[in-house]
Coordinates of C-alpha atoms and ligand atoms in Angstrom, one line a residue:
M660 CA 103.8 189.5 -49.2
V661 CA 107.0 189.3 -51.2
K662 CA 107.8 185.7 -51.1
T663 CA 111.1 184.9 -52.9
V664 CA 114.3 186.4 -53.3
A665 CA 113.6 187.4 -57.1
D666 CA 110.8 189.4 -56.9
A667 CA 112.1 191.4 -53.3
W668 CA 114.8 192.7 -56.0
K669 CA 112.7 193.8 -58.9
I670 CA 109.9 195.2 -56.2
L671 CA 113.7 197.5 -55.0
A672 CA 115.0 198.0 -58.5
A673 CA 110.6 199.9 -59.3
D674 CA 111.6 201.4 -56.2
W675 CA 115.3 202.9 -57.6
D676 CA 112.9 203.8 -61.2
R677 CA 111.3 205.9 -58.7
L678 CA 113.5 208.0 -56.2
Q679 CA 116.4 208.1 -58.7
S680 CA 115.3 211.1 -60.0
V681 CA 114.5 212.6 -56.3
H682 CA 117.1 214.3 -54.7
L683 CA 118.0 214.5 -50.8
R684 CA 116.5 217.8 -50.4
E685 CA 113.4 217.0 -52.0
M686 CA 113.0 214.1 -49.5
F687 CA 114.4 216.9 -46.5
E688 CA 111.9 219.4 -47.8
D689 CA 108.1 216.8 -48.3
D690 CA 109.2 215.5 -44.9
A691 CA 109.6 217.9 -41.5
V692 CA 110.0 214.7 -39.4
R693 CA 112.5 213.0 -41.6
F694 CA 115.3 212.3 -39.4
S695 CA 112.4 210.6 -37.3
R696 CA 111.2 208.5 -39.4
F697 CA 115.0 207.2 -40.3
S698 CA 116.7 207.2 -37.6
A699 CA 117.1 204.1 -34.2
S700 CA 119.2 204.0 -31.4
L701 CA 120.3 201.6 -29.4
D702 CA 121.1 203.7 -25.9
D703 CA 123.7 206.0 -26.8
L704 CA 124.6 205.3 -30.5
T705 CA 122.2 206.1 -32.7
I706 CA 122.2 205.2 -37.0
D707 CA 121.0 208.5 -39.0
Y708 CA 120.1 207.3 -42.8
S709 CA 117.9 209.7 -43.5
K710 CA 121.0 211.2 -45.6
E711 CA 120.3 208.2 -47.3
R712 CA 118.3 207.6 -51.0
V713 CA 115.2 205.8 -49.1
D714 CA 111.9 206.4 -48.4
A715 CA 109.5 204.5 -46.4
A716 CA 108.2 201.7 -49.2
A717 CA 111.8 200.7 -50.2
M718 CA 113.1 200.3 -46.4
A719 CA 109.9 198.3 -46.1
H720 CA 111.0 196.1 -49.0
L721 CA 114.3 196.5 -47.9
F722 CA 112.6 194.6 -45.3
D723 CA 110.4 192.0 -47.2
L724 CA 114.2 190.9 -49.2
A725 CA 115.3 190.4 -45.3
R726 CA 112.6 188.5 -44.5
A727 CA 113.1 186.4 -48.5
A728 CA 116.9 185.5 -47.6
D729 CA 115.5 183.9 -43.9
V730 CA 118.6 186.8 -42.4
E731 CA 116.2 186.2 -39.0
G732 CA 116.6 182.3 -39.4
R733 CA 119.4 182.0 -40.5
R734 CA 120.9 184.5 -37.8
D735 CA 119.2 182.5 -34.9
A736 CA 121.2 179.5 -36.7
M737 CA 124.4 181.0 -36.0
F738 CA 123.3 182.1 -32.7
A739 CA 122.6 178.4 -32.1
G740 CA 125.7 177.2 -33.1
A741 CA 124.8 175.4 -36.5
H742 CA 127.8 174.6 -39.2
I743 CA 127.1 177.8 -40.9
N744 CA 130.2 177.7 -42.3
T745 CA 129.7 174.8 -44.4
T746 CA 133.4 174.8 -46.7
E747 CA 135.0 174.1 -43.4
D748 CA 132.4 172.5 -41.9
R749 CA 133.1 174.6 -38.3
A750 CA 130.4 176.4 -36.2
V751 CA 130.6 180.5 -36.7
L752 CA 130.3 181.6 -33.1
H753 CA 132.8 184.4 -32.0
V754 CA 129.1 185.2 -30.3
A755 CA 129.8 182.7 -27.8
L756 CA 133.2 184.3 -26.6
R757 CA 130.9 187.3 -24.6
G758 CA 128.5 185.5 -24.1
V759 CA 127.5 185.2 -20.2
P760 CA 127.3 181.0 -19.2
E761 CA 122.7 182.1 -18.5
D762 CA 123.6 182.5 -22.8
G763 CA 123.5 179.2 -23.2
Y764 CA 125.9 179.4 -26.1
Q765 CA 127.1 175.0 -27.2
V766 CA 129.1 174.3 -30.3
D767 CA 128.7 170.7 -30.8
G768 CA 127.4 169.4 -27.8
Q769 CA 129.6 171.5 -25.5
A770 CA 128.6 174.8 -23.5
T771 CA 131.0 177.0 -24.7
A772 CA 131.1 179.2 -21.3
D773 CA 133.0 175.7 -20.1
L774 CA 135.2 176.3 -22.7
V775 CA 136.0 180.6 -22.7
I776 CA 135.6 181.1 -19.9
P777 CA 138.9 179.9 -17.9
V778 CA 140.9 181.0 -20.5
L779 CA 139.2 184.6 -20.4
D780 CA 140.0 184.2 -16.6
A781 CA 143.9 183.3 -17.3
F782 CA 144.8 185.4 -19.9
L783 CA 143.6 188.6 -18.3
K784 CA 145.3 187.8 -14.5
F785 CA 147.7 186.9 -17.5
A786 CA 148.3 190.6 -18.7
D787 CA 146.9 192.5 -15.3
D788 CA 150.4 190.1 -13.4
V789 CA 152.2 191.8 -16.0
R790 CA 151.1 195.0 -14.9
A791 CA 151.1 195.1 -11.5
E792 CA 154.5 193.4 -11.9
G793 CA 155.7 196.6 -13.9
R794 CA 158.9 195.2 -15.1
I795 CA 158.2 194.3 -18.7
T796 CA 158.3 197.6 -20.4
D797 CA 157.3 197.5 -23.8
V798 CA 154.6 194.8 -25.4
V799 CA 155.1 193.7 -29.2
N800 CA 152.0 191.4 -30.8
I801 CA 153.6 189.9 -33.6
G802 CA 150.4 188.6 -35.9
I803 CA 148.9 189.8 -39.7
G804 CA 145.6 190.1 -40.4
G805 CA 143.1 189.5 -38.3
S806 CA 145.6 188.5 -35.4
D807 CA 146.7 192.0 -36.1
L808 CA 144.3 194.6 -37.4
G809 CA 142.1 193.9 -34.3
P810 CA 144.3 194.8 -31.7
V811 CA 146.3 197.4 -33.3
M812 CA 142.9 199.0 -34.3
A813 CA 141.2 199.1 -30.3
V814 CA 144.7 199.6 -28.3
R815 CA 145.0 203.0 -31.0
A816 CA 141.3 203.8 -30.0
L817 CA 141.3 202.8 -26.2
S818 CA 144.5 204.7 -26.0
D819 CA 142.6 206.3 -22.6
F820 CA 142.5 203.8 -20.6
S821 CA 145.9 202.1 -21.4
V822 CA 147.6 204.4 -18.6
G823 CA 149.6 202.1 -15.8
G824 CA 150.1 199.3 -18.5
P825 CA 153.1 198.6 -20.9
N826 CA 153.3 199.9 -24.6
V827 CA 152.1 197.8 -26.7
H828 CA 153.8 197.3 -30.5
F829 CA 152.6 195.3 -33.6
V830 CA 154.7 194.5 -35.8
S831 CA 153.6 192.4 -38.9
N832 CA 154.8 192.6 -42.5
I833 CA 157.2 189.4 -43.7
D834 CA 159.6 193.3 -44.8
G835 CA 161.9 193.0 -42.2
A836 CA 161.6 197.4 -41.7
H837 CA 158.8 196.6 -39.5
L838 CA 160.2 194.1 -36.8
T839 CA 164.0 196.1 -37.0
D840 CA 162.1 199.3 -37.3
T841 CA 159.7 198.5 -34.1
L842 CA 163.0 196.6 -31.8
A843 CA 164.6 200.0 -32.2
G844 CA 165.2 201.0 -28.6
L845 CA 163.4 198.4 -27.1
N846 CA 165.0 197.0 -23.9
P847 CA 165.2 192.7 -24.7
E848 CA 165.4 192.9 -20.4
T849 CA 162.6 195.1 -20.3
T850 CA 160.1 193.6 -23.4
M851 CA 157.5 190.9 -24.2
F852 CA 156.6 189.2 -27.2
I853 CA 153.1 187.5 -28.5
V854 CA 152.8 185.0 -31.2
A855 CA 149.1 185.8 -31.8
S856 CA 148.4 183.5 -34.5
K857 CA 145.3 181.1 -34.6
T858 CA 146.7 178.8 -37.4
F859 CA 151.0 179.3 -35.9
T860 CA 151.7 178.5 -39.6
T861 CA 151.0 181.6 -40.7
Q862 CA 155.3 182.6 -43.1
E863 CA 154.3 186.3 -41.9
T864 CA 154.2 185.3 -38.8
M865 CA 156.2 182.2 -37.7
T866 CA 159.4 184.6 -39.2
N867 CA 159.2 187.4 -37.3
A868 CA 158.3 186.1 -34.3
Q869 CA 162.0 183.5 -35.2
S870 CA 163.3 186.7 -35.4
A871 CA 162.8 187.9 -32.6
K872 CA 163.3 185.3 -30.7
D873 CA 166.9 185.7 -32.6
W874 CA 167.5 189.0 -31.5
L875 CA 166.3 188.5 -27.3
E876 CA 169.0 185.2 -27.6
A877 CA 171.1 187.2 -29.2
A878 CA 171.4 190.5 -26.6
L879 CA 170.0 187.4 -22.9
G880 CA 171.3 184.1 -24.4
A881 CA 170.0 181.2 -25.3
G882 CA 167.0 180.0 -23.2
A883 CA 166.2 183.7 -22.4
A884 CA 163.1 183.1 -25.2
K885 CA 160.9 181.4 -22.9
A886 CA 160.3 184.2 -20.3
H887 CA 159.4 186.6 -22.9
F888 CA 157.7 185.3 -25.4
A889 CA 153.9 183.9 -25.1
A890 CA 151.0 183.5 -27.5
V891 CA 148.0 183.2 -28.4
S892 CA 146.7 180.2 -31.3
T893 CA 144.4 177.5 -31.9
N894 CA 147.5 175.4 -32.4
L895 CA 148.8 173.9 -28.9
E896 CA 151.0 171.4 -31.4
G897 CA 152.8 175.1 -32.8
T898 CA 153.5 177.3 -29.5
A899 CA 154.7 173.6 -28.2
A900 CA 157.1 173.5 -31.0
F901 CA 158.4 177.2 -31.1
G902 CA 159.5 176.6 -27.1
I903 CA 157.0 178.8 -25.7
A904 CA 156.2 177.1 -22.2
P905 CA 152.2 176.2 -22.3
E906 CA 151.1 178.3 -19.0
R907 CA 151.8 181.2 -21.7
V908 CA 149.7 180.4 -24.3
F909 CA 146.7 180.5 -25.0
G910 CA 144.2 178.9 -26.2
F911 CA 140.7 179.8 -28.8
W912 CA 138.9 177.6 -31.4
G913 CA 138.4 176.8 -35.0
W914 CA 134.9 178.1 -34.7
V915 CA 136.2 181.4 -33.9
G916 CA 137.1 182.6 -37.3
G917 CA 140.4 184.9 -37.3
R918 CA 138.7 188.6 -38.6
Y919 CA 136.0 188.4 -35.5
S920 CA 138.8 187.0 -33.0
L921 CA 139.4 190.8 -31.1
T922 CA 137.2 188.8 -28.6
S923 CA 139.1 185.4 -28.4
S924 CA 142.6 185.8 -26.1
I925 CA 143.6 187.5 -30.4
G926 CA 143.0 189.9 -27.6
L927 CA 146.0 189.6 -25.5
S928 CA 147.6 192.6 -26.7
L929 CA 145.0 194.7 -26.0
A930 CA 144.3 193.7 -22.6
M931 CA 147.8 194.6 -21.8
A932 CA 147.7 198.0 -22.6
I933 CA 143.9 198.7 -21.3
G934 CA 144.3 195.6 -17.9
G935 CA 141.3 193.3 -17.3
E936 CA 138.4 195.5 -16.5
N937 CA 138.7 197.7 -19.4
F938 CA 138.9 194.5 -21.9
R939 CA 135.4 193.0 -20.0
A940 CA 134.0 195.9 -20.4
F941 CA 134.8 195.9 -24.1
L942 CA 133.3 192.2 -24.0
G943 CA 129.7 194.0 -22.6
G944 CA 129.5 195.5 -25.5
F945 CA 129.6 193.3 -27.8
R946 CA 127.2 191.3 -25.3
D947 CA 124.4 194.2 -25.3
M948 CA 125.1 194.5 -28.8
D949 CA 124.9 190.3 -30.0
Q950 CA 121.4 190.3 -28.1
H951 CA 119.8 193.4 -29.7
F952 CA 120.6 191.8 -32.8
K953 CA 119.7 188.4 -31.8
T954 CA 116.4 190.2 -30.4
A955 CA 115.5 193.4 -31.7
P956 CA 112.5 194.0 -34.6
M957 CA 114.4 193.8 -37.7
V958 CA 113.2 197.3 -38.1
E959 CA 114.9 198.4 -35.1
N960 CA 117.7 196.5 -35.5
L961 CA 120.5 198.3 -36.1
P962 CA 123.0 196.0 -37.9
M963 CA 120.3 194.4 -39.8
L964 CA 119.5 198.6 -40.2
L965 CA 123.0 199.1 -41.9
A966 CA 123.1 195.7 -43.5
L967 CA 120.5 196.6 -45.6
I968 CA 121.0 200.2 -46.1
G969 CA 124.7 198.3 -47.6
I970 CA 122.4 196.4 -49.7
W971 CA 120.1 200.2 -51.2
R972 CA 123.4 201.5 -52.2
R973 CA 125.4 198.0 -54.0
N974 CA 122.6 196.5 -55.3
I975 CA 120.5 199.0 -56.3
M976 CA 122.5 202.1 -56.1
G977 CA 124.8 199.9 -57.9
C978 CA 128.2 201.7 -55.9
P979 CA 130.7 199.5 -55.5
T980 CA 133.2 201.0 -52.0
V981 CA 132.6 202.2 -48.7
G982 CA 134.0 204.6 -47.2
L983 CA 134.0 204.9 -43.4
I984 CA 135.5 207.9 -41.6
P985 CA 135.4 208.3 -37.7
Y986 CA 134.8 212.0 -36.9
S987 CA 137.9 210.4 -34.7
Q988 CA 142.0 210.5 -34.6
R989 CA 141.8 207.2 -31.6
L990 CA 139.6 205.5 -34.9
E991 CA 141.8 205.7 -37.1
K992 CA 142.3 203.1 -37.8
F993 CA 138.9 201.2 -37.8
A994 CA 138.5 201.0 -41.6
A995 CA 141.4 199.0 -42.0
Y996 CA 140.1 196.5 -39.5
V997 CA 136.4 196.8 -41.0
Q998 CA 137.7 197.0 -44.3
Q999 CA 139.2 193.0 -43.6
M1000 CA 136.0 192.1 -41.6
D1001 CA 134.3 192.7 -44.6
M1002 CA 135.9 191.6 -47.5
E1003 CA 137.4 189.0 -46.4
S1004 CA 133.9 187.8 -45.0
N1005 CA 131.8 188.8 -48.5
G1006 CA 134.2 189.0 -51.0
K1007 CA 132.9 186.4 -52.6
R1008 CA 131.8 185.2 -56.3
V1009 CA 130.3 181.5 -56.0
T1010 CA 127.2 181.1 -53.3
K1011 CA 127.0 178.8 -50.6
S1012 CA 126.1 176.2 -52.9
G1013 CA 128.9 176.6 -55.2
A1014 CA 126.7 179.1 -58.2
D1015 CA 128.4 182.3 -60.0
V1016 CA 126.1 184.7 -57.9
T1017 CA 123.7 186.8 -59.9
T1018 CA 123.9 190.2 -57.8
K1019 CA 126.7 191.5 -56.7
T1020 CA 129.0 190.9 -53.4
G1021 CA 130.8 192.9 -51.1
P1022 CA 131.5 196.7 -51.8
V1023 CA 135.4 197.7 -51.9
I1024 CA 135.7 198.6 -47.7
W1025 CA 138.3 201.8 -47.0
G1026 CA 138.2 205.3 -45.2
G1027 CA 140.6 207.4 -42.9
A1028 CA 140.2 209.6 -39.3
G1029 CA 138.2 212.8 -39.9
T1030 CA 139.1 215.6 -40.7
N1031 CA 142.4 214.6 -42.9
V1032 CA 140.2 213.0 -45.5
Q1033 CA 139.0 216.5 -45.9
H1034 CA 142.0 217.6 -46.8
S1035 CA 143.0 214.3 -49.4
F1036 CA 139.9 212.5 -51.0
F1037 CA 136.7 214.1 -50.6
Q1038 CA 137.1 216.4 -53.0
L1039 CA 136.3 213.2 -55.4
I1040 CA 133.4 212.2 -53.3
H1041 CA 132.0 216.0 -53.5
Q1042 CA 132.4 216.9 -56.9
G1043 CA 134.2 213.0 -58.5
T1044 CA 132.3 211.1 -61.5
D1045 CA 131.3 208.5 -59.0
I1046 CA 128.7 208.5 -55.6
V1047 CA 130.9 207.3 -52.5
P1048 CA 128.8 205.9 -50.1
I1049 CA 130.1 207.1 -46.1
D1050 CA 128.8 205.5 -42.8
F1051 CA 130.6 208.9 -40.8
M1052 CA 131.2 208.4 -36.9
I1053 CA 131.6 210.8 -34.3
N1054 CA 131.6 211.1 -30.7
A1055 CA 129.7 214.2 -28.7
Q1056 CA 132.1 213.3 -26.0
A1057 CA 136.2 215.4 -26.2
N1058 CA 138.8 212.0 -26.1
S1059 CA 141.6 215.2 -25.2
D1060 CA 141.2 218.3 -22.8
L1061 CA 140.8 220.1 -25.9
A1062 CA 136.9 220.6 -25.9
D1063 CA 137.1 223.0 -28.3
Q1064 CA 139.1 221.4 -30.1
H1065 CA 135.9 219.2 -30.3
D1066 CA 133.5 221.3 -31.5
I1067 CA 135.0 222.6 -34.3
L1068 CA 135.2 218.4 -35.3
T1069 CA 132.2 217.3 -35.1
A1070 CA 130.7 220.6 -36.5
N1071 CA 133.1 219.7 -39.5
F1072 CA 131.5 216.2 -39.5
L1073 CA 127.9 217.7 -39.5
A1074 CA 129.4 220.1 -42.5
Q1075 CA 130.7 217.0 -44.9
S1076 CA 127.4 215.3 -44.1
H1077 CA 125.5 217.9 -45.1
A1078 CA 127.2 219.3 -47.9
L1079 CA 127.0 215.7 -49.9
A1080 CA 123.0 215.2 -48.7
F1081 CA 122.2 219.2 -50.0
G1082 CA 125.3 220.7 -52.2
K1083 CA 125.4 223.7 -53.6
T1084 CA 123.2 225.0 -56.7
G1085 CA 124.7 226.3 -59.8
Q1086 CA 121.9 229.1 -58.3
E1087 CA 122.9 229.3 -55.2
V1088 CA 126.9 230.0 -56.1
R1089 CA 125.9 232.4 -59.0
A1090 CA 124.0 234.1 -56.1
E1091 CA 126.7 234.1 -54.0
M1092 CA 129.8 235.2 -56.2
V1093 CA 127.5 238.4 -57.1
E1094 CA 126.5 239.2 -53.4
A1095 CA 131.0 239.3 -53.1
R1096 CA 131.2 241.8 -56.4
V1097 CA 133.0 238.4 -59.1
D1098 CA 133.0 240.0 -62.2
P1099 CA 130.2 238.4 -64.2
A1100 CA 132.1 236.8 -67.0
R1101 CA 134.2 235.3 -64.7
I1102 CA 130.9 234.6 -62.2
E1103 CA 129.9 232.2 -65.7
A1104 CA 133.1 230.6 -66.1
L1105 CA 133.3 229.6 -62.3
V1106 CA 129.3 228.5 -62.1
P1107 CA 130.6 224.7 -63.4
H1108 CA 133.4 224.2 -60.8
R1109 CA 131.5 225.3 -57.7
T1110 CA 128.9 224.1 -58.3
F1111 CA 127.7 220.6 -56.1
P1112 CA 126.1 218.3 -56.7
G1113 CA 125.0 217.1 -53.6
N1114 CA 122.1 214.1 -54.1
R1115 CA 125.3 212.3 -52.3
P1116 CA 124.5 209.3 -49.8
S1117 CA 125.9 208.6 -46.3
T1118 CA 125.3 207.4 -41.5
S1119 CA 125.9 209.0 -39.4
L1120 CA 126.6 206.7 -36.3
L1121 CA 126.6 209.6 -33.0
D1122 CA 127.7 207.9 -29.8
R1123 CA 128.2 209.9 -26.2
S1124 CA 131.9 208.8 -26.1
L1125 CA 134.6 206.8 -26.9
T1126 CA 135.5 203.7 -24.5
P1127 CA 135.9 200.2 -23.9
Y1128 CA 132.1 199.0 -23.6
S1129 CA 131.0 201.7 -27.1
L1130 CA 134.0 200.5 -29.2
G1131 CA 132.4 197.1 -28.4
R1132 CA 129.1 197.7 -29.2
L1133 CA 130.4 199.1 -32.7
I1134 CA 132.4 196.4 -33.9
A1135 CA 130.2 194.6 -33.0
L1136 CA 127.5 196.6 -35.2
Y1137 CA 130.0 196.2 -38.0
E1138 CA 130.5 192.4 -37.0
H1139 CA 126.6 191.2 -37.1
K1140 CA 126.2 193.7 -40.4
V1141 CA 128.2 192.0 -42.5
F1142 CA 126.8 189.0 -41.7
V1143 CA 123.2 190.4 -42.1
Q1144 CA 125.0 190.7 -46.0
G1145 CA 126.2 187.5 -46.1
V1146 CA 122.9 185.8 -46.2
I1147 CA 121.2 187.6 -48.4
W1148 CA 124.4 187.4 -50.5
D1149 CA 123.6 184.1 -50.4
V1150 CA 127.6 183.8 -50.0
N1151 CA 129.9 181.6 -47.2
S1152 CA 131.1 184.6 -44.5
F1153 CA 133.3 182.9 -43.0
D1154 CA 135.6 180.9 -44.8
Q1155 CA 138.4 183.3 -47.0
W1156 CA 140.1 180.2 -49.9
G1157 CA 140.8 183.7 -51.9
V1158 CA 143.7 184.4 -50.4
E1159 CA 144.7 180.9 -50.6
L1160 CA 146.1 181.1 -54.5
G1161 CA 149.0 183.4 -53.4
K1162 CA 150.5 182.5 -50.5
V1163 CA 151.4 179.3 -52.3
M1164 CA 152.3 181.0 -55.4
A1165 CA 154.8 182.5 -52.6
T1166 CA 156.2 180.2 -51.7
Q1167 CA 157.2 178.3 -54.4
L1168 CA 158.4 182.0 -55.4
A1169 CA 160.8 182.4 -53.0
S1170 CA 163.2 180.0 -53.9
M1171 CA 163.5 181.3 -57.8
L1172 CA 164.9 184.3 -57.3
D1173 CA 168.2 182.8 -56.2
D1174 CA 170.7 182.7 -58.9
G1175 CA 170.7 179.8 -61.1
A1176 CA 167.4 178.6 -60.6
D1177 CA 165.8 177.0 -62.9
L1178 CA 162.4 180.0 -64.6
S1179 CA 162.3 178.7 -67.6
S1180 CA 158.4 177.9 -66.5
L1181 CA 157.4 181.2 -65.4
N1182 CA 154.8 183.3 -67.9
S1183 CA 157.3 185.6 -69.4
S1184 CA 156.7 188.4 -67.0
T1185 CA 156.8 186.9 -63.4
R1186 CA 160.6 185.5 -65.5
G1187 CA 161.2 189.0 -66.4
L1188 CA 160.7 190.8 -63.5
I1189 CA 163.0 188.2 -61.5
E1190 CA 165.7 188.9 -63.6
K1191 CA 165.7 192.2 -63.5
I1192 CA 166.0 191.9 -60.3
R1193 CA 168.5 190.0 -59.2
V1194 CA 170.3 191.8 -61.3
L1195 CA 168.9 195.1 -59.1
K1196 CA 170.1 193.8 -56.0
E1197 CA 173.5 193.3 -56.7
H1198 CA 174.0 196.3 -57.5
Ligands
LIG434 O1 145.9 185.1 -44.5 C1 144.6 185.5 -44.6 C2 143.9 184.5 -43.4 O2 144.5 183.8 -42.9 C3 143.7 185.9 -42.1 O3 141.8 185.2 -42.6 C4 143.9 185.4 -40.8 O4 142.8 186.9 -39.6 C5 145.0 186.0 -41.3 O5 145.7 185.4 -42.5 C6 146.1 185.3 -39.7 O6 145.9 184.6 -39.9 P1 146.9 183.4 -38.4 O7 146.1 184.2 -37.2 O8 146.1 182.1 -38.5 O9 148.1 183.5 -38.7

């Protein structure tokens, strides 16, 4: 039995010595039931990791690693409300946002249900009232990072469920073009703004919110903003200072991280789009995955499996990135959302105790929707020099009436994961061209170009359909995957000090853009760029 994390890493490295010369083709040839051996389900949701370059021994050793790192103990500590965000001395209890009172979540001695349920009821009622009244045709969510990416992703994903709701728009960038483009064509009389910011101090959000207020009051007169603004924040003093009426302010708590806040009142814009009932179904999907993560044995536990496969790819195979590729136009923004969740959480270089990490930590997360990506970056994934693991996602049911098109979409997903794993040998390429009567000299010239090495790993996530419930379950799966990996890497997944330096510098540099400001303290690159910007912006 492996006792230490260090021992577990050594054993896994030996597994890779054994497996790195084995092709996925051989693994499937040698095991007729590889799919059932290397897949797991929670109701309609299945994870197929049989196209990953693991065998049963490697999986057993990954579970040993998780045990040695006390993943289950740390998971239980999170659910119990321990202050696992040590650098900010906070509990991490986003799971309580979708809990029911019987779950018994507590934060610092207080039942979270007493806090969460009144706010949830209030913001869903507000959303349903706005929807029922029908006066507001457009809602603009102003927020950035965790106060934008989740809502924007989910509103797009669940557009089939937004019938009868207002149009919901999102403004995040400090680039004025984002706000200007969004407001063009909107009627101030029928527009509502939601200022979404955990801290209510974020430069981009506060600046955009002020500009939006100016736009509204220029059209409707001073004081008009009151009836057209709502806010979601933990900073109630800040919302009051901005002039937002207290009955239109929906709070949340320090123990909810920004990138884990979609199920708090940060979801107000989503609730406006899909209504309270659908929002509650969305929470239900999260809760079911939370319960599964909390109780399922490790070998059947979907977030643990996804996390351990990620550890294998990152630390054992040495892959620096992961592509998230939903075969779903509605999930077009899913990768951008998980990108913040994962990279802000596990993009860390020191352990919880402050020592330098001794393993690689979070990979670069990126992606886009299939089939579009097949016509952009998939060339490199199939034939480039780096191995790029892919998480594919597909729903069996269509999100449109064009069911035949969904079959083509599905076939493309199946084809890509097949081609990545199995490739096409030189022999197969040659035989195909001989059959097509291509000139022999040309055949030999083309074989290397038309050969696919294969043996490129992917995991496929299959669900029945895209609904509020299934989306909630999918998001919670990734949240808990990120948690498990953070435990194994021994980092604090819940702070984000790495974003601070640039924020401070931007504030200092803003005043230096003015003509006449002293640039002598700056490095020659920044000074040179500012000097050029000063000239170029005037002419
Ligand atoms: O800059 C990073 C960050 O702090 C994220 O963690 C957060 O989601 C985002 O900014 C927005 O913060 P807020 O919700 O406080 O405006």
